[in-house]
Coordinates of C-alpha atoms in Angstrom, one line a residue:
X30 CA 2.0 -26.2 -3.6
X31 CA 4.4 -23.8 -5.3
X32 CA 3.7 -20.3 -3.9
X33 CA 3.8 -18.7 -7.3
X34 CA 1.2 -21.0 -8.9
X35 CA -1.6 -19.0 -7.2
X36 CA -0.8 -16.1 -9.5
X37 CA -1.8 -18.0 -12.6
X38 CA 1.6 -17.7 -14.2
X39 CA 1.9 -13.9 -14.0
X40 CA 5.5 -12.7 -13.6
X41 CA 4.6 -9.3 -11.9
X42 CA 2.2 -10.8 -9.5
X43 CA 4.7 -13.4 -8.5
X44 CA 7.4 -10.8 -8.0
X45 CA 5.1 -8.6 -5.9
X46 CA 4.4 -11.6 -3.6
X47 CA 8.1 -12.3 -3.2
X48 CA 8.9 -8.7 -2.5
X49 CA 6.1 -8.5 0.0
X50 CA 7.6 -11.4 1.9
X51 CA 11.0 -9.8 1.9
X52 CA 9.5 -6.7 3.3
X53 CA 7.4 -8.7 5.8
X54 CA 4.2 -7.0 5.0
X55 CA 1.5 -8.3 7.2
X56 CA -2.0 -7.2 6.2
X57 CA -2.7 -8.0 2.5
X58 CA -6.3 -6.9 2.6
X59 CA -7.2 -4.7 -0.3
X60 CA -9.6 -1.7 -0.3
X61 CA -13.0 -2.4 -1.9
X62 CA -13.2 1.0 -3.4
X63 CA -10.7 3.6 -4.6
X64 CA -9.7 6.4 -2.3
X65 CA -11.0 9.4 -4.2
X66 CA -9.2 12.7 -4.1
X67 CA -11.1 15.5 -2.3
X68 CA -13.6 17.4 -4.5
X69 CA -12.8 20.8 -5.9
X70 CA -15.6 23.0 -7.2
X71 CA -13.3 24.6 -9.7
X72 CA -14.2 23.1 -13.1
X73 CA -10.8 23.8 -14.6
X74 CA -8.9 21.6 -12.2
X75 CA -5.8 21.1 -14.5
X76 CA -5.4 24.9 -14.5
X77 CA -5.7 25.7 -10.8
X78 CA -5.2 22.3 -9.2
X79 CA -6.9 20.5 -6.4
X80 CA -7.2 21.9 -2.9
X81 CA -4.7 20.3 -0.6
X82 CA -5.1 19.9 3.2
X83 CA -2.1 20.5 5.4
X84 CA 0.2 17.4 5.9
X85 CA 1.6 17.0 9.4
X86 CA 4.8 15.0 8.7
X87 CA 8.0 16.2 7.0
X88 CA 10.8 14.4 5.4
X89 CA 14.4 15.2 6.5
X90 CA 15.8 14.1 3.2
X91 CA 13.5 16.4 1.3
X92 CA 14.3 19.4 3.3
X93 CA 17.7 19.6 1.6
X94 CA 18.1 21.4 -1.7
X95 CA 20.9 19.2 -3.1
X96 CA 19.9 16.3 -5.3
X97 CA 20.3 12.7 -4.4
X98 CA 23.6 10.9 -5.2
X99 CA 22.2 9.5 -8.4
X100 CA 21.2 12.8 -10.0
X101 CA 22.0 13.1 -13.7
X102 CA 25.6 13.9 -14.6
X103 CA 27.2 14.9 -17.9
X104 CA 29.5 11.9 -17.4
X105 CA 28.3 8.7 -15.8
X106 CA 30.2 5.4 -15.1
X107 CA 29.6 2.6 -17.5
X108 CA 28.5 0.5 -14.6
X109 CA 26.5 1.9 -11.6
X110 CA 25.0 0.1 -8.6
X111 CA 21.2 0.5 -8.9
X112 CA 20.6 -0.9 -5.6
X113 CA 22.1 2.1 -3.8
X114 CA 19.9 4.8 -5.3
X115 CA 16.9 4.8 -2.9
X116 CA 17.2 5.8 0.8
X117 CA 15.0 4.1 3.2
X118 CA 13.3 7.3 4.3
X119 CA 10.6 9.2 2.3
X120 CA 7.1 7.8 1.4
X121 CA 8.9 4.5 0.6
X122 CA 5.8 2.5 0.9
X123 CA 4.6 4.0 -2.3
X124 CA 3.9 1.2 -4.8
X125 CA 6.3 -1.7 -5.2
X126 CA 10.0 -1.4 -4.4
X127 CA 11.7 -4.0 -6.6
X128 CA 15.0 -2.5 -5.6
X129 CA 14.6 -4.1 -2.2
X130 CA 14.5 -7.5 -3.8
X131 CA 17.3 -6.5 -6.1
X132 CA 19.5 -5.6 -3.1
X133 CA 19.0 -9.0 -1.7
X134 CA 19.9 -10.6 -5.0
X135 CA 23.0 -8.4 -5.5
X136 CA 24.2 -9.4 -2.0
X137 CA 24.8 -12.9 -3.5
X138 CA 26.9 -11.5 -6.4
X139 CA 30.4 -10.1 -6.6
X140 CA 30.1 -6.3 -7.3
X141 CA 31.6 -5.3 -10.6
X142 CA 32.5 -1.8 -11.5
X143 CA 34.1 -0.2 -14.5
X144 CA 36.1 3.0 -14.3
X145 CA 35.4 3.8 -17.9
X146 CA 33.2 6.8 -18.9
X147 CA 32.0 8.4 -22.0
X148 CA 31.1 12.0 -22.8
X149 CA 27.5 12.4 -23.7
X150 CA 27.1 14.2 -27.0
X151 CA 24.3 16.8 -27.5
X152 CA 22.7 15.8 -30.7
X153 CA 18.9 16.3 -30.6
X154 CA 16.5 15.6 -33.4
X155 CA 12.7 15.2 -33.6
X156 CA 11.5 12.3 -35.7
X157 CA 9.3 13.0 -38.7
X158 CA 5.8 14.0 -37.7
X159 CA 3.0 11.5 -38.5
X160 CA 0.2 12.7 -40.7
X161 CA -2.0 9.6 -40.9
X162 CA -5.3 11.4 -41.0
X163 CA -6.2 15.1 -41.7
X164 CA -7.5 16.9 -38.7
X165 CA -9.2 20.2 -38.1
X166 CA -7.3 21.8 -35.2
X167 CA -8.8 24.3 -32.9
X168 CA -5.4 25.6 -32.1
X169 CA -3.8 28.4 -34.1
X170 CA -0.5 28.0 -36.0
X171 CA 1.2 30.2 -33.5
X172 CA 0.0 27.9 -30.7
X173 CA 1.4 24.8 -32.4
X174 CA 4.6 26.6 -33.2
X175 CA 5.3 27.3 -29.6
X176 CA 4.6 23.7 -28.5
X177 CA 7.4 21.1 -28.5
X178 CA 5.5 18.0 -29.7
X179 CA 2.1 19.0 -31.0
X180 CA 1.9 16.0 -33.4
X181 CA 3.2 13.5 -31.0
X182 CA 6.5 11.6 -30.9
X183 CA 8.1 8.4 -29.7
X184 CA 11.6 8.6 -28.2
X185 CA 14.1 6.4 -26.4
X186 CA 15.1 7.3 -22.9
X187 CA 18.5 9.0 -22.7
X188 CA 21.3 6.7 -21.5
X189 CA 24.4 8.0 -19.8
X190 CA 27.5 7.4 -21.9
X191 CA 25.8 7.2 -25.3
X192 CA 25.5 9.9 -28.0
X193 CA 22.3 11.8 -28.0
X194 CA 20.0 10.6 -30.8
X195 CA 16.2 10.2 -30.8
X196 CA 16.3 10.2 -27.0
X197 CA 14.9 12.3 -24.1
X198 CA 15.9 13.0 -20.5
X199 CA 13.5 13.0 -17.6
X200 CA 14.3 16.7 -17.2
X201 CA 13.3 17.4 -20.7
X202 CA 10.0 15.5 -20.1
X203 CA 9.1 17.3 -16.9
X204 CA 10.4 20.9 -17.7
X205 CA 10.2 21.7 -14.0
X206 CA 10.5 25.5 -14.3
X207 CA 7.2 25.7 -16.2
X208 CA 5.4 22.7 -14.7
X209 CA 2.2 23.7 -12.8
X210 CA 0.5 20.3 -12.2
X211 CA 1.8 16.8 -12.5
X212 CA -0.3 13.6 -12.3
X213 CA 2.1 10.8 -12.1
X214 CA 1.4 7.0 -12.4
X215 CA 4.1 4.4 -11.8
X216 CA 4.7 0.8 -10.7
X217 CA 8.0 1.5 -8.9
X218 CA 9.0 4.8 -7.3
X219 CA 12.2 6.4 -6.1
X220 CA 10.5 9.4 -4.3
X221 CA 13.5 11.5 -3.3
X222 CA 14.8 11.2 -6.8
X223 CA 11.5 12.1 -8.3
X224 CA 11.0 15.1 -6.1
X225 CA 14.5 16.3 -7.0
X226 CA 13.2 16.6 -10.6
X227 CA 10.1 18.7 -9.7
X228 CA 9.8 21.9 -7.8
X229 CA 7.4 20.3 -5.3
X230 CA 6.9 23.5 -3.4
X231 CA 5.4 25.2 -6.5
X232 CA 4.1 22.3 -8.6
X233 CA 1.0 20.5 -7.4
X234 CA 1.4 16.7 -7.7
X235 CA -1.0 13.7 -7.8
X236 CA 0.5 10.3 -7.5
X237 CA -1.5 7.3 -8.8
X238 CA 0.0 4.5 -6.8
X239 CA -0.5 1.0 -5.3
X240 CA -1.3 0.5 -1.6
X241 CA -2.1 -2.9 -0.2
X242 CA -4.6 -1.7 2.4
X243 CA -6.1 1.4 4.0
X244 CA -3.3 1.6 6.6
X245 CA -0.7 1.7 3.9
X246 CA -2.7 4.5 2.2
X247 CA -2.6 6.5 5.3
X248 CA 1.1 5.9 5.8
X249 CA 1.9 7.0 2.4
X250 CA 0.0 10.2 2.7
X251 CA 1.3 11.0 6.2
X252 CA 5.0 10.6 5.0
X253 CA 4.7 13.2 2.2
X254 CA 6.7 16.3 2.8
X255 CA 4.6 19.0 4.4
X256 CA 5.9 21.8 2.1
X257 CA 4.8 19.8 -1.0
X258 CA 1.3 19.9 -2.5
X259 CA 1.0 16.2 -3.0
X260 CA -2.2 14.2 -3.3
X261 CA -2.7 10.5 -3.9
X262 CA -5.1 8.2 -5.8
X263 CA -5.1 4.5 -5.0
X264 CA -6.9 2.5 -7.7
X265 CA -9.0 -0.5 -6.7
X266 CA -7.1 -3.7 -7.1
X267 CA -7.9 -7.4 -7.8
X268 CA -6.9 -10.0 -5.2
X269 CA -3.8 -10.5 -7.3
X270 CA -2.2 -8.2 -9.8
X271 CA -0.4 -4.9 -10.0
X272 CA -0.8 -1.2 -10.6
X273 CA 1.6 -1.5 -13.5
X274 CA 0.6 1.5 -15.7
X275 CA 3.0 4.3 -16.3
X276 CA 1.4 7.7 -17.3
X277 CA 2.3 11.4 -16.8
X278 CA -0.1 14.3 -17.3
X279 CA 1.9 17.5 -17.1
X280 CA 0.1 20.8 -17.1
X281 CA 2.0 24.0 -18.4
X282 CA 0.6 27.5 -19.0
X283 CA -0.2 26.9 -22.6
X284 CA -0.6 23.2 -23.1
X285 CA -1.0 19.8 -21.5
X286 CA 1.6 17.1 -22.1
X287 CA 0.6 13.5 -22.1
X288 CA 3.5 11.0 -21.5
X289 CA 3.2 7.2 -21.8
X290 CA 6.6 5.6 -20.9
X291 CA 7.5 2.0 -20.5
X292 CA 9.7 3.0 -17.5
X293 CA 9.0 3.8 -13.9
X294 CA 9.8 6.8 -11.7
X295 CA 13.3 5.6 -10.9
X296 CA 16.6 6.9 -12.1
X297 CA 17.9 3.8 -13.9
X298 CA 14.7 3.6 -16.0
X299 CA 15.6 7.1 -17.3
X300 CA 19.1 6.3 -18.2
X301 CA 21.0 7.9 -15.2
X302 CA 23.0 4.7 -14.6
X303 CA 23.6 4.1 -18.2
X304 CA 22.7 0.4 -18.1
X305 CA 19.0 0.1 -19.1
X306 CA 16.7 1.8 -21.7
X307 CA 13.0 2.5 -22.1
X308 CA 10.7 3.9 -24.8
X309 CA 8.4 7.0 -24.4
X310 CA 5.4 8.4 -26.2
X311 CA 4.8 12.2 -25.8
X312 CA 2.2 14.6 -27.2
X313 CA 1.5 18.2 -26.3
X314 CA -2.1 19.4 -26.5
X315 CA -2.8 23.2 -26.7
X316 CA -5.1 24.8 -24.2
X317 CA -8.3 26.1 -25.7
X318 CA -8.7 29.7 -24.5
X319 CA -12.0 30.7 -26.3
X320 CA -14.8 29.8 -23.8
X321 CA -17.3 29.2 -26.7
X322 CA -14.9 26.8 -28.5
X323 CA -14.1 25.1 -25.2
X324 CA -17.7 24.5 -24.4
X325 CA -18.3 22.6 -27.6
X326 CA -14.9 20.7 -27.5
X327 CA -14.9 16.9 -27.8
X328 CA -12.2 14.7 -26.6
X329 CA -12.4 12.2 -29.5
X330 CA -11.3 8.6 -29.4
X331 CA -7.9 9.2 -27.7
X332 CA -9.2 11.5 -25.0
X333 CA -12.4 9.5 -24.3
X334 CA -10.4 6.3 -23.5
X335 CA -7.9 8.3 -21.4
X336 CA -10.8 9.8 -19.4
X337 CA -12.4 6.4 -19.1
X338 CA -9.2 4.9 -17.7
X339 CA -8.5 7.7 -15.2
X340 CA -12.1 7.6 -13.9
X341 CA -11.8 3.9 -13.4
X342 CA -8.6 4.5 -11.4
X343 CA -10.5 6.8 -9.1
X344 CA -9.0 10.2 -10.1
X345 CA -11.4 12.9 -9.0
X346 CA -14.0 14.0 -11.6
X347 CA -13.1 17.7 -11.7
X348 CA -9.5 16.9 -12.7
X349 CA -10.5 14.3 -15.4
X350 CA -13.2 16.7 -16.7
X351 CA -10.7 19.5 -17.2
X352 CA -9.2 17.4 -20.0
X353 CA -11.9 19.0 -22.1
X354 CA -10.1 22.3 -21.9
X355 CA -7.4 21.0 -24.3
X356 CA -7.5 20.3 -28.0
X357 CA -7.2 16.6 -28.7
X358 CA -7.4 16.9 -32.5
X359 CA -3.8 15.8 -33.1
X360 CA -4.0 13.1 -30.5
X361 CA -6.8 11.3 -32.5
X362 CA -4.4 10.0 -35.1
X363 CA -3.4 7.7 -32.2
X364 CA -5.3 5.5 -29.8
X365 CA -4.9 5.3 -26.1
X366 CA -5.5 1.7 -24.9
X367 CA -5.5 0.3 -21.4
X368 CA -6.1 -2.6 -19.1
X369 CA -8.4 -1.9 -16.1
X370 CA -7.9 -4.3 -13.2
X371 CA -11.5 -5.7 -12.8
X372 CA -14.0 -8.2 -14.2
X373 CA -15.7 -6.6 -17.2
X374 CA -19.3 -7.6 -18.2
X375 CA -21.9 -6.3 -20.7
X376 CA -20.2 -4.2 -23.4
X377 CA -17.3 -3.2 -21.1
X378 CA -15.2 -6.2 -21.9
X379 CA -14.8 -4.9 -25.5
X380 CA -13.2 -1.6 -24.2
X381 CA -10.1 -2.8 -22.3
X382 CA -7.3 -5.4 -22.3
X383 CA -6.7 -7.3 -25.6
X384 CA -10.3 -6.8 -26.6
X385 CA -9.7 -3.0 -26.4
X386 CA -6.6 -3.4 -28.4
X387 CA -8.6 -5.1 -31.2
X388 CA -11.3 -2.4 -31.0
X389 CA -8.7 0.4 -31.2
X390 CA -7.1 -1.2 -34.2
X391 CA -10.3 -1.4 -36.0
X392 CA -11.3 2.1 -35.2
X393 CA -8.1 3.3 -37.0
X394 CA -8.9 1.4 -40.1
X395 CA -5.9 -0.9 -39.5
X396 CA -7.8 -4.1 -39.2
X397 CA -7.3 -6.9 -41.7
X398 CA -8.5 -10.4 -42.4
X399 CA -5.2 -11.2 -43.9
X400 CA -2.1 -12.6 -42.2
X401 CA 0.1 -10.3 -40.0
X402 CA 3.5 -10.6 -38.4
X403 CA 4.3 -9.3 -34.9
X404 CA 7.6 -8.3 -33.3
X405 CA 7.0 -7.9 -29.6
X406 CA 9.8 -6.8 -27.2
X407 CA 9.1 -7.2 -23.5
X408 CA 11.0 -7.0 -20.2
X409 CA 9.0 -9.8 -18.5
X410 CA 7.3 -13.0 -19.6
X411 CA 4.6 -14.7 -17.7
X412 CA 3.3 -18.2 -18.1
X413 CA 2.7 -17.7 -21.8
X414 CA 0.4 -20.2 -23.7
X415 CA -0.9 -20.6 -27.2
X416 CA -4.3 -19.1 -25.9
X417 CA -2.5 -15.8 -25.1
X418 CA -0.5 -15.7 -28.2
X419 CA -3.7 -16.3 -30.3
X420 CA -5.6 -13.6 -28.4
X421 CA -2.9 -11.0 -29.0
X422 CA -2.5 -12.0 -32.6
X423 CA -6.2 -11.8 -33.5
X424 CA -6.5 -8.5 -31.5
X425 CA -3.6 -7.1 -33.5
X426 CA -5.7 -8.0 -36.6
X427 CA -8.5 -5.9 -35.3
X428 CA -10.6 -8.7 -33.7
X429 CA -12.6 -7.7 -30.5
X430 CA -11.6 -10.9 -28.6
X431 CA -14.3 -13.3 -29.8
X432 CA -12.3 -15.1 -32.3
X433 CA -9.9 -16.7 -29.8
X434 CA -12.7 -17.0 -27.3
X435 CA -14.8 -19.0 -29.6
X436 CA -11.9 -21.1 -30.8
X437 CA -11.1 -22.0 -27.1
X438 CA -14.6 -22.5 -25.8
X439 CA -15.8 -24.7 -28.7
X440 CA -13.1 -27.3 -28.2
X441 CA -14.6 -30.7 -27.9
X442 CA -18.1 -29.5 -28.5
X443 CA -20.3 -31.9 -30.7
X444 CA -23.1 -29.4 -31.2
X445 CA -21.2 -26.5 -32.6
X446 CA -19.8 -25.9 -36.0
X447 CA -16.0 -26.4 -36.4
X448 CA -13.9 -23.3 -36.0
X449 CA -10.9 -22.2 -37.9
X450 CA -7.6 -23.8 -36.7
X451 CA -5.0 -21.6 -35.2
X452 CA -2.3 -20.4 -37.5
X453 CA 1.3 -21.6 -37.2
X454 CA 2.9 -18.7 -35.3
X455 CA 6.5 -19.7 -35.8
X456 CA 6.9 -17.2 -38.7
X457 CA 4.2 -14.8 -37.6
X458 CA 4.9 -13.9 -33.9
X459 CA 8.4 -13.1 -32.6
X460 CA 8.9 -12.4 -28.9
X461 CA 12.1 -10.5 -27.9
X462 CA 13.6 -11.2 -24.4
X463 CA 17.3 -11.1 -23.4
X464 CA 19.2 -14.3 -23.1
X465 CA 21.5 -15.1 -20.1
X466 CA 24.5 -14.4 -22.3
X467 CA 23.1 -11.0 -23.4
X468 CA 22.6 -10.0 -19.8
X469 CA 26.1 -11.1 -18.6
X470 CA 27.7 -9.3 -21.5
X471 CA 25.8 -6.0 -20.9
X472 CA 27.3 -2.9 -19.3
X473 CA 26.3 -3.8 -15.7
X474 CA 26.2 -7.5 -16.3
X475 CA 23.8 -9.4 -13.9
X476 CA 23.7 -6.4 -11.6
X477 CA 21.7 -4.4 -14.1
X478 CA 18.9 -6.9 -14.8
X479 CA 16.8 -6.7 -11.7
X480 CA 13.6 -5.7 -13.5
X481 CA 13.9 -8.2 -16.3
X482 CA 12.3 -11.5 -15.4
X483 CA 10.9 -14.9 -16.4
X484 CA 10.8 -18.0 -14.3
X485 CA 12.4 -21.3 -15.4
X486 CA 9.4 -23.3 -14.4
X487 CA 7.2 -21.4 -16.9
X488 CA 9.9 -21.4 -19.6
X489 CA 10.4 -25.1 -19.3
X490 CA 6.7 -25.9 -19.3
X491 CA 5.6 -28.1 -22.3
X492 CA 3.0 -25.4 -23.2
X493 CA 5.4 -22.4 -23.3
X494 CA 6.1 -21.3 -26.9
X495 CA 9.9 -21.2 -26.7
X496 CA 10.1 -21.4 -30.5
X497 CA 8.7 -17.9 -30.8
X498 CA 11.3 -16.3 -28.5
X499 CA 14.3 -14.4 -29.9
X500 CA 17.2 -12.8 -28.1
X501 CA 16.7 -9.1 -27.3
X502 CA 19.9 -7.0 -28.0
X503 CA 19.8 -3.3 -27.9
X504 CA 21.1 -1.3 -31.0
X505 CA 22.9 0.8 -28.3
X506 CA 25.5 -2.0 -27.5
X507 CA 25.6 -3.0 -23.9
X508 CA 22.2 -1.6 -22.8
X509 CA 19.5 -3.8 -21.5
X510 CA 15.9 -3.1 -22.6
X511 CA 13.0 -2.5 -20.3
X512 CA 10.9 -1.3 -23.3
X513 CA 7.5 -2.8 -24.2
X514 CA 7.1 -2.4 -27.9
X515 CA 4.8 -4.3 -30.3
X516 CA 5.3 -3.8 -34.1
X517 CA 2.7 -5.2 -36.5
X518 CA 3.2 -5.9 -40.2
X519 CA 0.4 -6.6 -42.7
X520 CA 1.5 -9.5 -45.0
X521 CA -1.7 -10.3 -46.9
X522 CA -0.7 -8.3 -50.0
X523 CA 2.6 -10.0 -50.6
X524 CA 5.4 -7.9 -49.2
X525 CA 5.0 -7.3 -45.4
X526 CA 4.1 -3.7 -44.7
X527 CA 4.6 -1.9 -41.5
X528 CA 1.1 -1.0 -40.1
X529 CA 1.4 0.2 -36.5
X530 CA 3.2 -0.1 -33.2
X531 CA 2.2 -0.4 -29.6
X532 CA 4.2 1.5 -27.0
X533 CA 3.3 1.2 -23.3
X534 CA 3.5 -0.7 -20.0
X535 CA 2.1 -4.1 -20.9
X536 CA 4.4 -7.1 -21.0
X537 CA 3.3 -10.5 -22.5
X538 CA 1.2 -12.0 -19.8
X539 CA -2.4 -12.8 -19.1
X540 CA -2.5 -10.4 -16.2
X541 CA -1.4 -7.5 -18.5
X542 CA -3.9 -8.2 -21.3
X543 CA -6.8 -10.2 -19.6
X544 CA -8.6 -13.4 -20.4
X545 CA -12.1 -13.7 -21.9
X546 CA -14.2 -16.3 -20.3
X547 CA -17.9 -17.3 -19.9
X548 CA -19.8 -15.7 -17.0
X549 CA -21.3 -18.3 -14.8
X550 CA -25.1 -18.4 -15.1
X551 CA -25.4 -16.4 -18.3
X552 CA -22.5 -17.9 -20.4
X553 CA -22.0 -14.3 -21.6
X554 CA -18.4 -13.1 -22.3
X555 CA -16.5 -11.7 -19.2
X556 CA -13.1 -10.3 -19.4
X557 CA -10.9 -10.6 -16.3
X558 CA -7.8 -8.4 -16.0
X559 CA -5.5 -8.4 -13.0
X560 CA -3.3 -5.5 -13.8
X561 CA -3.6 -1.8 -14.6
X562 CA -1.7 -1.0 -17.8
X563 CA -1.8 1.6 -20.5
X564 CA -0.2 2.3 -23.9
X565 CA -0.6 4.0 -27.3
X566 CA -1.1 2.7 -30.8
X567 CA 1.1 4.6 -33.2
X568 CA 0.2 4.2 -36.9
X569 CA 3.1 3.9 -39.4
X570 CA 2.8 6.2 -42.4
X571 CA 2.4 4.4 -45.8
X572 CA 5.7 3.4 -47.3
X573 CA 6.9 3.6 -51.0
X574 CA 5.1 0.7 -52.7
X575 CA 7.5 0.8 -55.6
X576 CA 10.0 -1.1 -53.4
X577 CA 10.9 -4.7 -54.3
X578 CA 7.9 -6.7 -53.1
X579 CA 10.1 -9.8 -52.7
X580 CA 12.2 -8.1 -50.0
X581 CA 11.2 -8.0 -46.4
X582 CA 10.6 -4.5 -45.2
X583 CA 13.6 -2.9 -43.5
X584 CA 13.4 -1.3 -40.1
X585 CA 13.3 2.1 -41.8
X586 CA 9.5 1.5 -42.3
X587 CA 9.1 1.6 -38.5
X588 CA 12.0 4.0 -37.9
X589 CA 10.1 6.7 -39.8
X590 CA 7.9 6.9 -36.8
X591 CA 9.6 5.3 -33.8
X592 CA 13.2 4.6 -32.7
X593 CA 13.3 0.8 -32.8
X594 CA 15.5 -0.1 -29.7
X595 CA 16.4 -3.7 -30.5
X596 CA 18.3 -5.5 -33.3
X597 CA 16.1 -7.2 -35.9
X598 CA 16.5 -9.9 -37.0
X599 CA 17.7 -11.6 -33.8
X600 CA 18.8 -15.1 -32.9
X601 CA 15.9 -17.4 -32.1
X602 CA 16.0 -19.6 -28.9
X603 CA 14.5 -22.6 -30.7
X604 CA 12.5 -25.3 -29.2
X605 CA 15.5 -26.8 -27.4
X606 CA 17.1 -25.9 -24.1
X607 CA 20.5 -25.0 -25.6
X608 CA 19.9 -21.2 -25.3
X609 CA 18.5 -20.0 -22.1
X610 CA 16.9 -16.7 -21.1
X611 CA 17.7 -14.6 -18.2
X612 CA 16.1 -16.0 -15.0
X613 CA 15.9 -13.3 -12.5
X614 CA 15.1 -15.5 -9.4
X615 CA 18.0 -17.8 -10.1
X616 CA 20.8 -15.2 -10.3

């Protein structure tokens, strides 16, 4: 049997298995329960931080004050070797180290370097603020004036060698001089680089990370630098799947910053090698100082789902409960959506995965019974089927998951009424993934595509919807995209109208979004999800309806709220094998 078949066609699970083999990990047993952080009696945990016990082991590399070799520079080479950015020391067992696998792949290639460099310009501009729904804010005008992103914003990651526009650097995200507490979640880590961006002696850090077993948890904790106030949270895992969510909660004296990026805590995902880009959602929430106002504060839809997700991951209650000390009024124009790695029964299946996506769309009033169109940019593709495409499509319309479930489970039944046939998705659902030619023509060529993957056996399967896939080319010529971005148009009223976008960690795979099935014994719905994921729904402000209804909407409809990273329209692969995607494991 093919070793990857056990992962049900999920690209991240297959890669984790391959990397585990390369690292010769022995014990793959998983903890039955999350390792909770130690309790702290202080209710305002995001203000004073958790209590940290002494850690006995120091890291030589972290005792130095100078940054690692791949620290940001005003000028960066057009092509940089990603594989050389992480030393072997540090708490390197933290999460998945794809760069290890990338090193082995790069050893089979001729290294290519370019001496060219470009000067990074300093243009900085905030996108128009979204005012989808009027809100009553508990914060004063002075509070909002002193906060960088009180309304929320979506930016691209900065890329070395490109002009500054609609982008952000990791230093601008973290603001290390003012940072008091950082809760960081990532799939992949470069810990020396990460700690070079944070004053880890002053700033308290909580890392939400993957560990394959209890021994690895202890190894990770023991290898943290003793001068750093670092704690760890290890979410419970399914037998297969990944801790793939990316989330930063950053506490400053006057506000809390929530960051949902598509990239990991590694330098190339934040543009420091100038070969790959990501997309980032940020919002800054003012602290509520008045005790009376704070006692009656409600998180609202965004904060409630964020809290639900963090508690499921095993983050200590006192830290999660301290979210109530911040004003979520402006955040509630958006929705925080997630995938929780577990099997979900009762009413819980409606709250996460693609079922949670549909629920969130409906709660924003963006649901529709009419046709929609979807542009979905991803960095990885699993064993995609029509079932998954249907599930995402119906959820994007605002369905809670039952429409696709009933269509699938009533096939061949003689006792049930016929269900509506699936729509033809060829003109309704476009997937963006880079071709082999796009990768080879990029700034770093094949050397820069180690985290972009699909397998040929999945692609060549008779059930794979190749006719829906389009080439993914960045509007910043030469960059490869690691972004996960779904843009949804409503088309029921004639001219397609931009409705909303999803920004987050989820690629297009069953592990990332889940699968609704019948529970044995009861036949009740059960949603099974293998990955941890999270993202944000960003509504698009209504556009000028006086425009020509016969004309397809331009990207300006979405660019009013988000910096669309890829070229649209883009060349379709078609149903033939003449155009091939980038196959990570074959290069």
